[in-house]
Amino acid sequence: MSMQSLLSIAADLSWPFAITLAWVVGEFGHRWTGLPRISFYGVIGFILAQTQVGVLPQTDAGPMLVLADVAFGLILFEVGYRINLRWLKNNPWIAVTGLVESLLTFAVVYFIGIEFGSTSMTALLLASLAMSTSPATIMRVINEERSSGQVTERIVHLTALNCVLAVFTFNIIVGFWMFQSSTDLIEASSSSAAVLAASVAAGTVFGIVVPAMLRRLGNMAQDATVAFALSVMLLVALTYTTSLSPLLATLTFGLVARHRRVAFSQAQRNFGALGELLTVLLFVYAASTLEWASVTAGAGLALAVVGGRLLTKVVGVAAFSHVSGISWRKGVLTGVALTPVSVFIILLLEHARQHGVNFGDELNALAAVTLGLELVGPVLVQRVLMLAKETHEIKER
């Protein structure tokens, strides 16, 4: 067998090997340390991507991004499905909390970027992405710890609000970036707004049609898991062919499906074994897109962004804790739990690149932010849930 054949075989096996290794390390790491499994997945993905022999191939495009979007789509569907609009209507201070802390984060991170010498456009992009919270990390840790309670539900709802605001703001700013040479800001904003509106519309249609189909079939609790998983895959594929946002579409799908009164409570969290496998792939892929050179180049700004972002989210949530019905302590814990951003940022940037927007070295700080919070973020969420006494093991004691 020639060396070329061996290299070809090795390339074909690289991703299955990486995912399997990450899963094994995650299981043993969780058992020995008690830390969330996804922190270990990220470590393996990043290490394998930095090796001199290039264990993992280039991930700028291709099937891995599609699979990552499917994995993230399943998670966003679950996030959307857990959003209780009636609760937000009865307690509007939760929505106010999400809006205020997101806007406060945007403003603070923008000025941090300007102080570090970033251009105005780079600072705007950095600020828009910093508004978000990673639903993949949040949902994975919540499902792993089987947590429930006031803090858990607020984390989920605020994460969804953060993501929606971040997607809208990021796409509008990217629209300005793409059309800045023509100086036609109206065209830029209308084009971005049209994509976002169409993404919401696609998710809404799926959220109406799929539950209606399940209702006609009957026995919805048994069939819902497979039907929703296949529907998410189809929706992601549809958004790719129409250049829409799979992130916003799948989140909307889950939100509308919940309020079509389809029983999904008996389905496995995280879509069972399928969700487990795709989650490993998602976090390995996300970490593998990072480069050590970019991480070190943006480390200084990254530390400032992480610190400023943590402060604004804690202050923003804690300020409205009493009027929204929880203690100041639980408000602080909720704000701390909104720290993770990693996977959400990576996929937004990858989709921007797919549409021809290449930021180059403009956002090096995001690589450092992403790597740090890829590892530390899940641990913070886990500790918050434990301190709030909402994890399954603590409740059983």
Coordinates of C-alpha atoms in Angstrom, one line a residue:
M1 CA 0.0 0.0 0.0
S2 CA 1.4 3.4 -1.0
M3 CA 2.0 6.3 1.3
Q4 CA -0.7 8.3 -0.6
S5 CA -3.2 5.5 0.1
L6 CA -2.3 5.5 3.8
L7 CA -2.7 9.3 4.0
S8 CA -6.1 9.1 2.3
I9 CA -7.3 6.4 4.7
A10 CA -6.0 8.4 7.7
A11 CA -7.9 11.5 6.4
D12 CA -11.1 9.5 6.1
L13 CA -10.8 8.2 9.7
S14 CA -9.7 11.5 11.2
W15 CA -13.1 12.8 12.3
P16 CA -14.5 9.4 13.5
F17 CA -11.3 9.0 15.5
A18 CA -11.5 12.5 17.0
I19 CA -15.1 12.1 18.0
T20 CA -14.5 8.7 19.5
L21 CA -11.5 9.9 21.4
A22 CA -13.4 13.0 22.7
W23 CA -16.2 10.9 23.9
V24 CA -13.9 8.4 25.8
V25 CA -11.9 11.3 27.4
G26 CA -15.2 13.0 28.3
E27 CA -16.6 10.0 30.0
F28 CA -13.5 9.2 32.0
G29 CA -12.8 12.9 32.7
H30 CA -16.3 13.4 34.0
R31 CA -16.1 10.3 36.2
W32 CA -12.7 11.2 37.7
T33 CA -13.2 15.0 38.2
G34 CA -17.0 15.5 38.1
L35 CA -16.5 18.3 35.5
P36 CA -18.9 18.6 32.5
R37 CA -18.1 16.3 29.7
I38 CA -18.3 19.0 27.1
S39 CA -15.2 20.8 28.5
F40 CA -13.2 17.7 27.7
Y41 CA -14.7 17.5 24.2
G42 CA -13.4 21.0 23.5
V43 CA -9.9 20.2 24.8
I44 CA -9.6 17.2 22.5
G45 CA -10.9 19.1 19.4
F46 CA -8.5 22.0 20.0
I47 CA -5.4 19.8 20.7
L48 CA -6.0 17.6 17.6
A49 CA -6.4 20.7 15.4
Q50 CA -3.1 22.2 16.6
T51 CA -0.9 19.1 16.0
Q52 CA 1.9 19.5 13.5
V53 CA 0.8 16.4 11.5
G54 CA -2.7 17.9 11.0
V55 CA -4.9 15.1 12.6
L56 CA -8.0 17.0 11.6
P57 CA -8.5 18.3 8.1
Q58 CA -9.5 21.9 7.2
T59 CA -13.0 22.7 8.5
D60 CA -13.8 25.9 6.6
A61 CA -16.6 24.3 4.7
G62 CA -18.2 21.0 3.8
P63 CA -20.2 18.3 5.6
M64 CA -18.8 18.9 9.1
L65 CA -20.4 22.4 9.2
V66 CA -23.7 20.9 8.0
L67 CA -23.6 18.3 10.8
A68 CA -22.6 20.9 13.3
D69 CA -25.6 22.9 12.3
V70 CA -27.9 19.9 12.6
A71 CA -26.5 19.3 16.1
F72 CA -26.9 22.9 17.1
G73 CA -30.4 22.9 15.5
L74 CA -31.5 20.1 17.7
I75 CA -30.3 22.0 20.7
L76 CA -31.9 25.3 19.6
F77 CA -35.1 23.4 19.0
E78 CA -35.0 22.2 22.6
V79 CA -34.3 25.7 23.9
G80 CA -37.2 27.1 21.9
Y81 CA -39.4 24.3 23.0
R82 CA -38.7 25.2 26.7
I83 CA -39.6 28.9 26.2
N84 CA -42.9 29.6 28.0
L85 CA -44.4 32.7 26.4
R86 CA -47.2 32.8 29.0
W87 CA -44.6 33.0 31.8
L88 CA -42.9 35.9 30.0
K89 CA -46.4 37.6 29.6
N90 CA -47.2 37.1 33.2
N91 CA -43.7 38.2 34.3
P92 CA -42.5 40.8 31.7
W93 CA -39.6 41.7 33.9
I94 CA -37.8 38.6 32.7
A95 CA -37.9 39.9 29.1
V96 CA -36.9 43.3 30.3
T97 CA -33.9 41.7 32.1
G98 CA -32.8 40.0 28.9
L99 CA -33.1 43.1 26.9
V100 CA -31.3 45.4 29.4
E101 CA -28.4 43.1 30.1
S102 CA -27.9 42.3 26.4
L103 CA -27.8 46.0 25.4
L104 CA -25.6 46.8 28.4
T105 CA -23.2 44.1 27.3
F106 CA -23.2 45.4 23.7
A107 CA -22.3 48.9 24.9
V108 CA -19.6 47.9 27.3
V109 CA -17.9 45.5 24.9
Y110 CA -18.1 48.1 22.1
F111 CA -16.2 50.6 24.1
I112 CA -13.7 48.0 25.3
G113 CA -13.0 47.2 21.6
I114 CA -12.5 50.9 20.8
E115 CA -10.2 51.4 23.8
F116 CA -8.0 48.5 22.5
G117 CA -7.6 50.1 19.1
S118 CA -10.2 48.1 17.1
T119 CA -12.0 49.8 14.2
S120 CA -15.6 50.9 14.8
M121 CA -16.9 48.0 12.6
T122 CA -14.8 45.4 14.4
A123 CA -15.9 46.7 17.7
L124 CA -19.6 46.5 16.6
L125 CA -19.2 42.9 15.5
L126 CA -17.4 42.0 18.7
A127 CA -20.1 43.6 20.8
S128 CA -23.0 42.0 18.9
L129 CA -21.5 38.5 19.3
A130 CA -20.7 39.2 23.0
M131 CA -24.4 39.7 23.6
S132 CA -25.1 36.0 23.0
T133 CA -25.0 33.0 25.4
S134 CA -24.2 29.5 24.0
P135 CA -27.4 27.4 24.2
A136 CA -25.4 24.3 23.4
T137 CA -23.4 24.6 26.6
I138 CA -26.4 25.7 28.7
M139 CA -28.6 22.8 27.6
R140 CA -25.9 20.2 27.7
V141 CA -25.0 21.0 31.3
I142 CA -28.7 21.3 32.3
N143 CA -29.5 17.9 30.8
E144 CA -26.4 16.3 32.2
E145 CA -27.2 17.6 35.7
R146 CA -30.9 17.0 35.3
S147 CA -31.5 20.4 36.9
S148 CA -34.8 22.2 37.3
G149 CA -36.0 25.3 39.2
Q150 CA -36.2 29.1 39.0
V151 CA -32.5 29.7 38.1
T152 CA -32.5 26.9 35.5
E153 CA -35.6 28.2 33.7
R154 CA -34.4 31.8 33.8
I155 CA -31.0 30.7 32.3
V156 CA -32.8 29.0 29.4
H157 CA -35.2 31.9 28.7
L158 CA -32.4 34.6 29.0
T159 CA -30.2 32.5 26.7
A160 CA -32.9 32.3 24.1
L161 CA -33.4 36.1 24.3
N162 CA -29.6 36.7 24.1
C163 CA -29.3 34.5 21.0
V164 CA -32.2 36.2 19.1
L165 CA -30.9 39.7 19.9
A166 CA -27.3 38.6 18.9
V167 CA -28.4 37.0 15.6
F168 CA -30.5 40.1 14.6
T169 CA -27.7 42.6 15.6
F170 CA -24.9 40.5 14.0
N171 CA -26.7 40.1 10.7
I172 CA -27.6 43.8 10.4
I173 CA -24.0 44.8 11.1
V174 CA -22.7 42.2 8.6
G175 CA -25.1 43.7 6.1
F176 CA -23.5 47.1 6.6
W177 CA -20.1 45.4 6.3
M178 CA -21.0 43.9 3.0
F179 CA -22.6 47.0 1.5
Q180 CA -20.4 49.6 3.0
S181 CA -18.7 50.2 -0.4
S182 CA -22.0 51.2 -1.9
T183 CA -23.0 53.3 1.1
D184 CA -26.6 52.1 0.6
L185 CA -27.5 51.5 4.3
I186 CA -31.2 51.1 3.5
E187 CA -30.4 48.3 1.1
A188 CA -28.1 46.6 3.6
S189 CA -30.5 46.7 6.4
S190 CA -33.5 45.6 4.3
S191 CA -31.5 42.7 2.9
S192 CA -30.4 41.4 6.3
A193 CA -33.9 42.0 7.8
A194 CA -35.5 40.0 4.9
V195 CA -33.2 37.0 5.6
L196 CA -34.0 37.1 9.3
A197 CA -37.8 37.5 8.6
A198 CA -37.7 34.6 6.2
S199 CA -35.8 32.4 8.7
V200 CA -38.4 33.1 11.3
A201 CA -41.2 32.4 8.8
A202 CA -39.6 29.0 7.8
G203 CA -39.4 28.0 11.5
T204 CA -43.0 29.1 12.1
V205 CA -44.3 27.0 9.2
F206 CA -42.4 23.9 10.5
G207 CA -43.7 24.6 14.0
I208 CA -47.3 24.6 12.6
V209 CA -47.1 21.8 10.1
V210 CA -45.2 19.2 12.1
P211 CA -47.4 19.2 15.2
A212 CA -50.5 19.1 12.9
M213 CA -49.1 16.0 11.2
L214 CA -48.3 14.4 14.6
R215 CA -51.8 15.2 15.8
R216 CA -53.3 13.4 12.8
L217 CA -51.0 10.4 13.3
G218 CA -51.9 10.1 17.0
N219 CA -49.7 8.7 19.8
M220 CA -47.6 11.9 19.7
A221 CA -45.5 11.3 22.8
Q222 CA -44.0 8.2 21.2
D223 CA -43.4 9.6 17.7
A224 CA -42.5 13.2 18.5
T225 CA -38.7 12.6 19.1
V226 CA -38.0 11.1 15.7
A227 CA -40.4 13.4 13.9
F228 CA -38.9 16.5 15.4
A229 CA -35.3 15.4 14.8
L230 CA -36.0 14.6 11.2
S231 CA -37.8 18.0 10.8
V232 CA -34.8 19.9 12.3
M233 CA -32.5 18.1 9.8
L234 CA -34.9 19.0 6.9
L235 CA -35.2 22.6 8.1
V236 CA -31.4 23.0 8.4
A237 CA -31.0 21.7 4.8
L238 CA -33.7 24.1 3.6
T239 CA -32.0 27.1 5.2
Y240 CA -28.7 26.1 3.5
T241 CA -30.3 26.0 0.0
T242 CA -32.1 29.3 0.5
S243 CA -29.2 31.1 2.4
L244 CA -31.3 31.6 5.5
S245 CA -30.3 31.4 9.1
P246 CA -30.5 27.8 10.4
L247 CA -30.0 29.1 14.0
L248 CA -32.9 31.4 14.0
A249 CA -35.2 29.0 12.1
T250 CA -34.7 26.0 14.4
L251 CA -35.1 28.2 17.5
T252 CA -38.4 29.5 16.1
F253 CA -39.5 26.0 15.2
G254 CA -39.1 24.8 18.8
L255 CA -40.9 27.9 20.2
V256 CA -43.9 27.5 17.8
A257 CA -44.1 23.7 18.3
R258 CA -44.3 24.1 22.0
H259 CA -47.3 26.4 21.7
R260 CA -49.1 24.1 19.3
R261 CA -49.6 21.9 22.4
V262 CA -47.7 18.8 21.2
A263 CA -46.6 16.5 24.1
F264 CA -42.8 16.2 24.0
S265 CA -42.3 15.7 27.8
Q266 CA -41.8 11.9 27.5
A267 CA -39.1 12.3 24.8
Q268 CA -35.5 11.9 25.8
R269 CA -33.6 15.0 26.7
N270 CA -31.1 16.1 24.1
F271 CA -32.8 13.8 21.6
G272 CA -31.3 10.7 23.2
A273 CA -28.3 8.8 21.6
L274 CA -28.6 10.9 18.3
G275 CA -28.3 14.1 20.3
E276 CA -25.4 12.7 22.4
L277 CA -23.4 11.8 19.3
L278 CA -24.0 15.1 17.5
T279 CA -23.2 17.1 20.7
V280 CA -19.7 15.4 20.8
L281 CA -19.2 16.3 17.1
L282 CA -20.4 19.9 17.7
F283 CA -18.0 20.7 20.5
V284 CA -15.0 18.9 18.8
Y285 CA -15.7 20.8 15.6
A286 CA -16.1 24.1 17.3
A287 CA -12.8 23.8 19.2
S288 CA -11.0 22.5 16.0
T289 CA -11.8 25.8 14.2
L290 CA -9.6 27.7 16.6
E291 CA -5.9 28.5 15.9
W292 CA -3.3 28.9 18.7
A293 CA -1.8 32.0 16.9
S294 CA -5.2 33.7 16.8
V295 CA -5.8 32.9 20.5
T296 CA -2.5 34.4 21.7
A297 CA -2.8 37.4 19.4
G298 CA -6.2 38.4 20.9
A299 CA -5.6 37.3 24.5
G300 CA -5.4 40.8 26.0
L301 CA -8.6 42.1 24.4
A302 CA -10.3 38.7 25.1
L303 CA -9.6 39.0 28.9
A304 CA -11.1 42.5 28.9
V305 CA -14.2 41.3 27.0
V306 CA -14.8 38.3 29.2
G307 CA -14.5 40.5 32.3
G308 CA -16.7 43.3 31.0
R309 CA -19.2 40.8 29.7
L310 CA -19.4 38.9 33.0
L311 CA -19.9 42.1 34.9
T312 CA -22.6 43.5 32.7
K313 CA -24.6 40.2 32.7
V314 CA -24.4 39.8 36.4
V315 CA -25.3 43.4 37.1
G316 CA -28.0 43.4 34.5
V317 CA -29.7 40.3 35.8
A318 CA -29.2 41.0 39.5
A319 CA -30.7 44.6 39.1
F320 CA -34.0 43.1 38.1
S321 CA -33.9 40.1 40.4
H322 CA -36.4 41.3 43.1
V323 CA -39.0 42.8 40.7
S324 CA -38.9 39.6 38.6
G325 CA -39.5 37.4 41.6
I326 CA -36.2 35.9 42.8
S327 CA -33.6 36.8 45.4
W328 CA -30.5 39.0 44.7
R329 CA -28.3 35.9 45.2
K330 CA -30.2 33.9 42.5
G331 CA -30.0 36.9 40.2
V332 CA -26.2 36.9 40.5
L333 CA -26.0 33.2 39.9
T334 CA -28.2 33.5 36.8
G335 CA -26.0 36.2 35.5
V336 CA -22.8 34.1 36.0
A337 CA -24.4 31.2 34.2
L338 CA -24.8 33.3 31.0
T339 CA -21.0 33.3 30.6
P340 CA -20.6 30.6 27.8
V341 CA -20.6 31.9 24.3
S342 CA -18.3 29.5 22.3
V343 CA -20.3 27.4 19.9
F344 CA -22.8 30.0 19.0
I345 CA -20.1 32.5 18.0
I346 CA -18.2 30.0 15.9
L347 CA -21.2 29.0 13.9
L348 CA -22.3 32.6 13.3
L349 CA -18.8 33.4 12.0
E350 CA -18.7 30.3 9.9
H351 CA -22.0 31.2 8.2
A352 CA -20.8 34.7 7.6
R353 CA -17.7 33.2 5.8
Q354 CA -19.9 31.0 3.8
H355 CA -21.7 34.1 2.5
G356 CA -18.4 35.7 1.5
V357 CA -17.6 37.8 4.6
N358 CA -14.1 37.0 5.7
F359 CA -13.0 38.9 8.8
G360 CA -9.4 37.7 8.6
D361 CA -7.5 38.8 11.7
E362 CA -10.1 41.4 12.6
L363 CA -11.7 39.3 15.4
N364 CA -8.7 37.5 16.9
A365 CA -10.0 38.3 20.3
L366 CA -13.0 36.0 19.7
A367 CA -10.7 33.0 19.2
A368 CA -9.3 33.6 22.7
V369 CA -12.7 34.3 24.2
T370 CA -14.1 31.2 22.6
L371 CA -11.3 28.9 23.8
G372 CA -11.4 30.2 27.3
L373 CA -15.1 29.9 27.7
E374 CA -15.2 26.6 25.8
L375 CA -13.3 25.1 28.7
V376 CA -14.4 27.3 31.7
G377 CA -18.0 28.1 30.7
P378 CA -19.5 24.6 31.3
V379 CA -17.9 24.4 34.7
L380 CA -19.3 27.8 35.7
V381 CA -22.8 26.7 34.6
Q382 CA -22.5 23.4 36.5
R383 CA -21.3 25.2 39.7
V384 CA -24.1 27.8 39.5
L385 CA -26.8 25.0 39.3
M386 CA -25.2 23.3 42.3
L387 CA -25.1 26.5 44.3
A388 CA -28.7 27.1 43.4
K389 CA -29.5 23.6 44.7
E390 CA -31.3 22.7 41.5
T391 CA -29.3 19.7 40.3
H392 CA -30.8 16.2 40.5
E393 CA -28.2 14.8 42.9
I394 CA -28.4 17.7 45.4
K395 CA -32.2 17.5 45.4
E396 CA -32.1 13.8 46.2
R397 CA -30.0 14.4 49.4

